[in-house]
Amino acid sequence: MRESLLGGTGDRPAIHANGRTYTYRELDRLIDDRNRDRDTAVDDASGPDLADALIRVLAAAHRGVAVSVEDPARRPRRTEIPESAFLLVATSGSTGTPEPLARTAASWYDSFPAFTEITGVTEDDRVLVTGPLHATMHLFGALHALWCGACVTDDPAEATVVHAVPAVLREVVAAAPGLRTAIVAGIALDDGAIAAAGRVSIVEYYGSSEVSLVAARRVPDPLRLLDGVEARIRDGLLHVRSPYTVIGAPDWYPVGDLAELGENRELVVRGRGDCVINVGGTTVVAEDVERVLESVDGIVAAAVIGAPHTVFGEIVTAAVELDDAVDLDRVRSAARALLTKEAMPRRWLPVSTLPRTASGKVARSRVRELLG
């Protein structure tokens, strides 16, 4: 089993964290030490230490037991643990309370060959993880890197590859002079993040905690479904059939995103179905408005939701992070020239920082509280 988890051997670097480098030989030894005389049915890798968490995950996989990788502050309630479970994780909680999920090792590891072909990660790479492992995109990226024989690192200065949401990518590029590839997920890639990446090649993939990897692209190519993954649209919403879903998922999993399928298995994702705002009979997609607002000079980030209205049914409301040198009136004027009257926010709330999940996605449930 271990050989299928680790692609490196000997003195090649496996993990560089908190200023210490662990070789693959050391990693093997630490996995053995972790498993010696252990008889617990479930391990816990929810702590903040990157190296320790990865060692616990790999040790659990080697022993064939389940391992919890959850936000210690927001653990979901579990009533049972499936016998075939490897990873006990949770949804991001961006739209509410995190829900418990369980997946087999195969549901991730079987997708790694295709993911390697798409991303081009090799054993010579230093793969930067930019968030906690309980955000599943980071755990996926770290385990994939070790499977490739690469080095997982927390140091941007030595990174050649990074896993990040678009907002974090903007910050990382300046601190990572050796970066050649950015692997982006979590939320849709925007023009500002592409511009910030500059010479760095961008791979964007689409998926979720429940269905894992669904589609991917190398920018500027379109997203395409991963081999072995099927998709169909029902009432405008994406449903996925895949070998990579969590334990207990239905045959066709309702992802909940508005999407369109094109020729050659192309996929266009427009945003969350629960983020549709009905303004006087006109459908406005919150994430479309956010992308437009974030293209306006002076807006660092934006979060848009619908608010009840006695005449229009709903109106668009926006919470925005602003540059210090810009005022709200100027931003509103610029936005008015780019948005239809239905999509134009009727209410604006400047905030110092938008609430985000551990993976860097906007926490919409907390934005609703701010705008409520």
Short mmCIF file of C-alpha atoms in Angstrom, two decimals:
data_model
loop_
_atom_site.label_atom_id
_atom_site.label_comp_id
_atom_site.label_asym_id
_atom_site.label_seq_id
_atom_site.Cartn_x
_atom_site.Cartn_y
_atom_site.Cartn_z
CA MET A 1 0.00 0.00 0.00
CA ARG A 2 2.80 2.42 0.93
CA GLU A 3 4.37 2.19 -2.50
CA SER A 4 1.13 3.46 -4.01
CA LEU A 5 1.12 6.49 -1.67
CA LEU A 6 4.69 7.74 -1.99
CA GLY A 7 6.48 8.37 -5.27
CA GLY A 8 9.84 9.29 -3.75
CA THR A 9 12.58 7.35 -1.97
CA GLY A 10 15.81 7.82 -0.08
CA ASP A 11 17.17 11.28 0.58
CA ARG A 12 14.86 13.11 -1.80
CA PRO A 13 12.93 15.84 0.08
CA ALA A 14 9.32 14.92 0.86
CA ILE A 15 8.08 17.67 3.19
CA HIS A 16 9.58 21.05 4.03
CA ALA A 17 7.61 22.70 6.83
CA ASN A 18 8.39 25.09 9.67
CA GLY A 19 11.98 25.30 8.48
CA ARG A 20 12.60 21.54 8.62
CA THR A 21 13.01 19.14 5.70
CA TYR A 22 11.84 15.53 5.93
CA THR A 23 13.27 13.11 3.37
CA TYR A 24 11.27 10.23 1.95
CA ARG A 25 13.44 7.87 4.03
CA GLU A 26 12.52 9.81 7.18
CA LEU A 27 8.89 9.87 6.13
CA ASP A 28 8.90 6.07 5.85
CA ARG A 29 10.40 5.80 9.33
CA LEU A 30 7.94 8.26 10.86
CA ILE A 31 5.01 6.37 9.32
CA ASP A 32 6.32 3.17 10.94
CA ASP A 33 6.80 4.94 14.27
CA ARG A 34 3.29 6.35 14.11
CA ASN A 35 1.77 2.92 13.49
CA ARG A 36 3.82 0.96 16.03
CA ASP A 37 1.54 -0.57 18.66
CA ARG A 38 -1.43 1.55 17.59
CA ASP A 39 -4.83 -0.12 17.67
CA THR A 40 -7.22 2.83 17.31
CA ALA A 41 -9.85 2.46 14.61
CA VAL A 42 -9.77 6.17 13.70
CA ASP A 43 -6.82 8.57 13.72
CA ASP A 44 -6.95 12.36 13.83
CA ALA A 45 -4.90 14.63 11.54
CA SER A 46 -6.80 17.83 12.20
CA GLY A 47 -3.96 19.75 13.82
CA PRO A 48 -2.28 22.78 12.22
CA ASP A 49 1.20 21.24 11.81
CA LEU A 50 1.59 20.39 8.09
CA ALA A 51 4.19 17.62 8.46
CA ASP A 52 2.53 15.94 11.43
CA ALA A 53 -0.89 15.99 9.74
CA LEU A 54 0.46 14.43 6.54
CA ILE A 55 2.35 11.77 8.49
CA ARG A 56 -0.86 10.87 10.34
CA VAL A 57 -2.86 10.67 7.08
CA LEU A 58 -0.24 8.46 5.40
CA ALA A 59 0.12 6.25 8.47
CA ALA A 60 -3.63 5.72 8.63
CA ALA A 61 -3.70 4.82 4.93
CA HIS A 62 -0.89 2.32 5.47
CA ARG A 63 -2.77 0.70 8.36
CA GLY A 64 -6.06 0.75 6.47
CA VAL A 65 -7.94 2.81 9.04
CA ALA A 66 -9.91 6.04 8.75
CA VAL A 67 -8.36 9.40 9.53
CA SER A 68 -10.15 12.65 10.39
CA VAL A 69 -8.96 15.84 8.70
CA GLU A 70 -11.43 18.48 9.89
CA ASP A 71 -11.48 22.05 11.13
CA PRO A 72 -11.07 21.61 14.91
CA ALA A 73 -13.26 24.68 15.48
CA ARG A 74 -16.12 23.47 13.23
CA ARG A 75 -16.21 19.70 13.38
CA PRO A 76 -19.34 18.19 11.81
CA ARG A 77 -21.40 15.75 13.81
CA ARG A 78 -20.93 12.12 12.72
CA THR A 79 -23.33 9.33 13.52
CA GLU A 80 -21.31 6.55 11.87
CA ILE A 81 -18.07 5.85 10.03
CA PRO A 82 -18.35 3.64 6.93
CA GLU A 83 -16.19 0.51 7.02
CA SER A 84 -14.41 1.45 3.76
CA ALA A 85 -13.66 5.02 4.85
CA PHE A 86 -10.14 6.41 4.56
CA LEU A 87 -10.62 10.20 4.85
CA LEU A 88 -13.16 11.78 7.16
CA VAL A 89 -13.52 15.33 5.85
CA ALA A 90 -16.27 17.94 5.55
CA THR A 91 -17.80 20.41 3.15
CA SER A 92 -16.25 23.88 3.19
CA GLY A 93 -19.17 25.48 5.02
CA SER A 94 -19.11 28.44 2.64
CA THR A 95 -22.93 28.49 2.50
CA GLY A 96 -23.72 27.07 5.94
CA THR A 97 -22.71 24.45 8.50
CA PRO A 98 -20.02 21.98 7.30
CA GLU A 99 -21.46 18.56 6.48
CA PRO A 100 -19.55 15.32 7.27
CA LEU A 101 -18.13 13.36 4.33
CA ALA A 102 -16.19 10.12 4.04
CA ARG A 103 -14.18 8.86 1.09
CA THR A 104 -12.12 5.83 0.16
CA ALA A 105 -8.43 6.11 -0.74
CA ALA A 106 -9.23 5.06 -4.31
CA SER A 107 -11.68 7.94 -4.77
CA TRP A 108 -8.68 10.30 -4.76
CA TYR A 109 -5.66 8.20 -5.67
CA ASP A 110 -7.27 6.75 -8.81
CA SER A 111 -7.56 10.28 -10.21
CA PHE A 112 -3.89 11.13 -9.61
CA PRO A 113 -2.52 9.83 -12.95
CA ALA A 114 -4.95 12.02 -14.91
CA PHE A 115 -4.28 14.97 -12.58
CA THR A 116 -0.54 14.56 -13.11
CA GLU A 117 -0.97 14.64 -16.87
CA ILE A 118 -3.04 17.82 -16.62
CA THR A 119 -0.81 19.66 -14.16
CA GLY A 120 2.64 18.44 -15.19
CA VAL A 121 3.81 18.02 -11.58
CA THR A 122 7.04 15.98 -11.37
CA GLU A 123 9.31 14.62 -8.66
CA ASP A 124 11.53 17.68 -9.07
CA ASP A 125 8.83 20.13 -8.01
CA ARG A 126 8.39 21.95 -4.72
CA VAL A 127 4.63 22.13 -4.24
CA LEU A 128 3.35 24.97 -2.08
CA VAL A 129 0.18 24.38 -0.06
CA THR A 130 -1.45 27.70 0.85
CA GLY A 131 -4.08 26.66 3.36
CA PRO A 132 -4.90 24.11 6.08
CA LEU A 133 -5.31 20.49 5.11
CA HIS A 134 -8.90 20.37 6.35
CA ALA A 135 -9.68 22.44 3.23
CA THR A 136 -9.80 19.44 0.92
CA MET A 137 -8.22 21.15 -2.12
CA HIS A 138 -5.01 21.54 -0.08
CA LEU A 139 -5.07 17.98 1.24
CA PHE A 140 -5.68 16.70 -2.30
CA GLY A 141 -2.75 18.76 -3.60
CA ALA A 142 -0.38 17.64 -0.84
CA LEU A 143 -1.16 13.92 -1.21
CA HIS A 144 -0.87 14.20 -4.98
CA ALA A 145 2.55 15.86 -4.64
CA LEU A 146 3.83 13.04 -2.40
CA TRP A 147 2.37 10.45 -4.78
CA CYS A 148 4.42 12.10 -7.54
CA GLY A 149 7.59 12.05 -5.45
CA ALA A 150 7.66 15.86 -5.22
CA CYS A 151 8.26 17.93 -2.07
CA VAL A 152 5.36 19.54 -0.20
CA THR A 153 6.43 22.92 1.17
CA ASP A 154 5.08 25.84 3.18
CA ASP A 155 7.77 28.22 1.84
CA PRO A 156 6.78 30.35 -1.19
CA ALA A 157 10.42 31.28 -1.82
CA GLU A 158 11.27 27.73 -2.91
CA ALA A 159 7.97 26.81 -4.61
CA THR A 160 7.76 25.79 -8.27
CA VAL A 161 4.07 24.80 -8.09
CA VAL A 162 1.29 26.22 -5.93
CA HIS A 163 -2.25 25.14 -5.04
CA ALA A 164 -4.37 28.21 -4.29
CA VAL A 165 -7.70 29.93 -4.70
CA PRO A 166 -7.52 32.95 -7.05
CA ALA A 167 -7.45 35.52 -4.23
CA VAL A 168 -4.45 33.83 -2.62
CA LEU A 169 -2.68 33.38 -5.96
CA ARG A 170 -2.51 37.16 -6.31
CA GLU A 171 -0.46 37.34 -3.09
CA VAL A 172 1.72 34.29 -3.69
CA VAL A 173 3.16 35.21 -7.10
CA ALA A 174 5.27 38.08 -5.77
CA ALA A 175 6.70 35.89 -3.00
CA ALA A 176 7.49 32.90 -5.22
CA PRO A 177 10.12 33.84 -7.84
CA GLY A 178 10.62 30.24 -8.97
CA LEU A 179 6.94 29.53 -9.57
CA ARG A 180 6.18 27.91 -12.93
CA THR A 181 2.67 26.49 -12.43
CA ALA A 182 -0.32 27.65 -10.40
CA ILE A 183 -3.06 25.08 -9.79
CA VAL A 184 -6.25 27.00 -9.02
CA ALA A 185 -9.57 25.75 -7.64
CA GLY A 186 -12.23 26.59 -5.09
CA ILE A 187 -13.85 29.45 -6.99
CA ALA A 188 -13.85 30.49 -10.64
CA LEU A 189 -10.66 32.05 -11.96
CA ASP A 190 -10.98 35.77 -12.70
CA ASP A 191 -9.12 38.09 -15.07
CA GLY A 192 -7.38 39.85 -12.18
CA ALA A 193 -5.82 36.62 -10.92
CA ILE A 194 -4.74 35.68 -14.46
CA ALA A 195 -3.08 39.07 -14.88
CA ALA A 196 -1.37 38.78 -11.49
CA ALA A 197 0.04 35.36 -12.44
CA GLY A 198 1.95 36.92 -15.32
CA ARG A 199 4.37 34.39 -16.83
CA VAL A 200 3.16 31.56 -14.55
CA SER A 201 1.22 28.80 -16.31
CA ILE A 202 -2.23 28.32 -14.79
CA VAL A 203 -4.13 25.04 -14.45
CA GLU A 204 -7.71 25.46 -13.26
CA TYR A 205 -9.78 22.55 -12.08
CA TYR A 206 -13.39 22.30 -11.03
CA GLY A 207 -14.74 19.94 -8.42
CA SER A 208 -16.13 19.79 -4.91
CA SER A 209 -15.55 18.04 -1.61
CA GLU A 210 -18.28 15.56 -2.56
CA VAL A 211 -17.27 14.64 -6.12
CA SER A 212 -13.55 15.50 -6.16
CA LEU A 213 -12.06 16.28 -9.57
CA VAL A 214 -14.70 16.86 -12.28
CA ALA A 215 -13.13 19.01 -15.02
CA ALA A 216 -9.86 20.82 -15.68
CA ARG A 217 -8.10 23.07 -18.15
CA ARG A 218 -4.82 24.77 -18.85
CA VAL A 219 -5.63 28.46 -19.27
CA PRO A 220 -6.80 29.76 -21.73
CA ASP A 221 -8.33 26.45 -22.91
CA PRO A 222 -11.92 25.61 -21.85
CA LEU A 223 -12.74 23.31 -18.94
CA ARG A 224 -13.25 19.70 -20.01
CA LEU A 225 -14.63 16.78 -18.07
CA LEU A 226 -12.04 14.38 -16.71
CA ASP A 227 -11.92 10.98 -18.43
CA GLY A 228 -14.31 8.64 -16.68
CA VAL A 229 -16.51 11.47 -15.40
CA GLU A 230 -19.98 12.02 -16.86
CA ALA A 231 -22.19 15.07 -16.47
CA ARG A 232 -25.69 16.19 -17.36
CA ILE A 233 -27.79 19.28 -16.73
CA ARG A 234 -31.18 19.15 -15.02
CA ASP A 235 -33.13 22.41 -14.64
CA GLY A 236 -29.92 24.28 -15.32
CA LEU A 237 -28.02 22.52 -12.50
CA LEU A 238 -25.04 20.21 -12.88
CA HIS A 239 -25.26 16.52 -11.96
CA VAL A 240 -22.14 14.34 -12.01
CA ARG A 241 -21.56 10.59 -12.24
CA SER A 242 -17.99 9.76 -11.27
CA PRO A 243 -15.75 7.08 -9.72
CA TYR A 244 -14.33 9.78 -7.43
CA THR A 245 -17.38 10.63 -5.30
CA VAL A 246 -17.63 10.29 -1.53
CA ILE A 247 -19.04 7.18 0.13
CA GLY A 248 -22.83 7.06 -0.03
CA ALA A 249 -23.20 9.53 -2.89
CA PRO A 250 -26.08 8.89 -5.34
CA ASP A 251 -25.25 7.58 -8.81
CA TRP A 252 -25.83 11.06 -10.27
CA TYR A 253 -24.65 13.59 -7.70
CA PRO A 254 -26.42 16.99 -7.71
CA VAL A 255 -23.49 19.38 -7.39
CA GLY A 256 -25.75 22.42 -7.13
CA ASP A 257 -23.95 24.67 -9.62
CA LEU A 258 -25.49 26.36 -12.63
CA ALA A 259 -23.67 24.97 -15.65
CA GLU A 260 -23.73 24.31 -19.39
CA LEU A 261 -22.31 21.39 -21.37
CA GLY A 262 -20.81 22.00 -24.78
CA GLU A 263 -19.10 20.00 -27.50
CA ASN A 264 -16.06 17.82 -26.75
CA ARG A 265 -17.10 17.46 -23.09
CA GLU A 266 -16.61 21.17 -22.44
CA LEU A 267 -18.07 22.47 -19.19
CA VAL A 268 -19.03 26.05 -18.35
CA VAL A 269 -19.83 26.68 -14.68
CA ARG A 270 -21.75 29.88 -13.94
CA GLY A 271 -21.99 29.69 -10.16
CA ARG A 272 -23.96 28.24 -7.30
CA GLY A 273 -27.60 27.53 -7.99
CA ASP A 274 -28.44 28.90 -4.56
CA CYS A 275 -26.68 32.14 -5.52
CA VAL A 276 -29.22 33.02 -8.21
CA ILE A 277 -31.02 36.30 -7.49
CA ASN A 278 -34.43 36.91 -9.06
CA VAL A 279 -34.74 40.66 -9.63
CA GLY A 280 -38.20 41.48 -10.95
CA GLY A 281 -38.25 38.30 -13.04
CA THR A 282 -34.65 38.70 -14.31
CA THR A 283 -32.16 36.04 -13.25
CA VAL A 284 -28.91 37.46 -11.88
CA VAL A 285 -26.06 35.11 -10.96
CA ALA A 286 -24.23 36.44 -7.90
CA GLU A 287 -20.85 35.15 -8.99
CA ASP A 288 -21.17 36.87 -12.38
CA VAL A 289 -21.74 40.17 -10.58
CA GLU A 290 -18.79 39.50 -8.28
CA ARG A 291 -16.46 38.93 -11.23
CA VAL A 292 -17.53 42.24 -12.78
CA LEU A 293 -17.15 44.13 -9.51
CA GLU A 294 -13.68 42.69 -8.93
CA SER A 295 -12.63 44.06 -12.32
CA VAL A 296 -13.36 47.60 -11.11
CA ASP A 297 -10.32 49.60 -10.00
CA GLY A 298 -10.43 50.02 -6.26
CA ILE A 299 -12.38 46.84 -5.44
CA VAL A 300 -10.10 44.21 -3.92
CA ALA A 301 -12.83 41.59 -3.47
CA ALA A 302 -16.62 41.41 -3.56
CA ALA A 303 -19.39 39.18 -2.23
CA VAL A 304 -22.92 39.45 -3.62
CA ILE A 305 -26.18 38.05 -2.27
CA GLY A 306 -29.88 38.66 -2.82
CA ALA A 307 -32.04 40.52 -0.33
CA PRO A 308 -35.86 40.45 -0.16
CA HIS A 309 -37.68 43.41 -1.74
CA THR A 310 -41.41 44.16 -1.67
CA VAL A 311 -41.54 45.32 -5.31
CA PHE A 312 -38.82 43.39 -7.16
CA GLY A 313 -38.89 40.20 -5.11
CA GLU A 314 -35.14 40.46 -4.57
CA ILE A 315 -32.43 43.04 -5.06
CA VAL A 316 -28.67 42.70 -5.39
CA THR A 317 -26.61 43.62 -2.35
CA ALA A 318 -22.81 43.70 -2.20
CA ALA A 319 -20.12 43.62 0.47
CA VAL A 320 -16.82 44.95 -0.90
CA GLU A 321 -13.22 45.25 0.20
CA LEU A 322 -11.87 48.58 -1.08
CA ASP A 323 -8.41 49.99 -1.63
CA ASP A 324 -7.63 52.65 0.92
CA ALA A 325 -7.29 55.29 -1.80
CA VAL A 326 -10.75 54.87 -3.33
CA ASP A 327 -14.17 56.02 -2.17
CA LEU A 328 -17.44 54.11 -2.55
CA ASP A 329 -19.12 56.68 -4.80
CA ARG A 330 -16.41 56.32 -7.44
CA VAL A 331 -16.66 52.54 -7.32
CA ARG A 332 -20.45 52.68 -7.68
CA SER A 333 -20.15 54.94 -10.72
CA ALA A 334 -17.68 52.60 -12.41
CA ALA A 335 -19.83 49.55 -11.66
CA ARG A 336 -22.94 51.23 -13.07
CA ALA A 337 -21.23 51.45 -16.47
CA LEU A 338 -20.53 47.69 -16.49
CA LEU A 339 -23.68 46.13 -15.03
CA THR A 340 -27.29 45.97 -16.14
CA LYS A 341 -29.76 47.81 -13.93
CA GLU A 342 -31.01 44.49 -12.52
CA ALA A 343 -27.48 43.33 -11.63
CA MET A 344 -26.40 46.66 -10.16
CA PRO A 345 -26.21 46.43 -6.35
CA ARG A 346 -28.87 48.54 -4.62
CA ARG A 347 -27.08 48.26 -1.29
CA TRP A 348 -23.32 48.42 -0.66
CA LEU A 349 -21.40 47.55 2.49
CA PRO A 350 -17.66 48.40 2.61
CA VAL A 351 -15.77 45.93 4.83
CA SER A 352 -12.13 45.73 5.85
CA THR A 353 -12.00 41.98 5.09
CA LEU A 354 -14.60 39.62 3.68
CA PRO A 355 -15.27 36.53 5.81
CA ARG A 356 -13.68 33.48 4.21
CA THR A 357 -13.46 29.75 4.76
CA ALA A 358 -10.17 28.00 5.47
CA SER A 359 -9.65 27.38 1.74
CA GLY A 360 -10.03 31.08 0.93
CA LYS A 361 -13.57 30.98 -0.46
CA VAL A 362 -16.02 33.67 0.62
CA ALA A 363 -18.20 32.38 3.48
CA ARG A 364 -21.60 33.38 2.10
CA SER A 365 -23.50 32.45 5.24
CA ARG A 366 -21.44 34.98 7.19
CA VAL A 367 -21.81 37.58 4.43
CA ARG A 368 -25.58 37.21 4.78
CA GLU A 369 -25.20 37.96 8.48
CA LEU A 370 -23.19 41.10 7.66
CA LEU A 371 -25.76 42.31 5.15
CA GLY A 372 -28.75 41.18 7.18
#
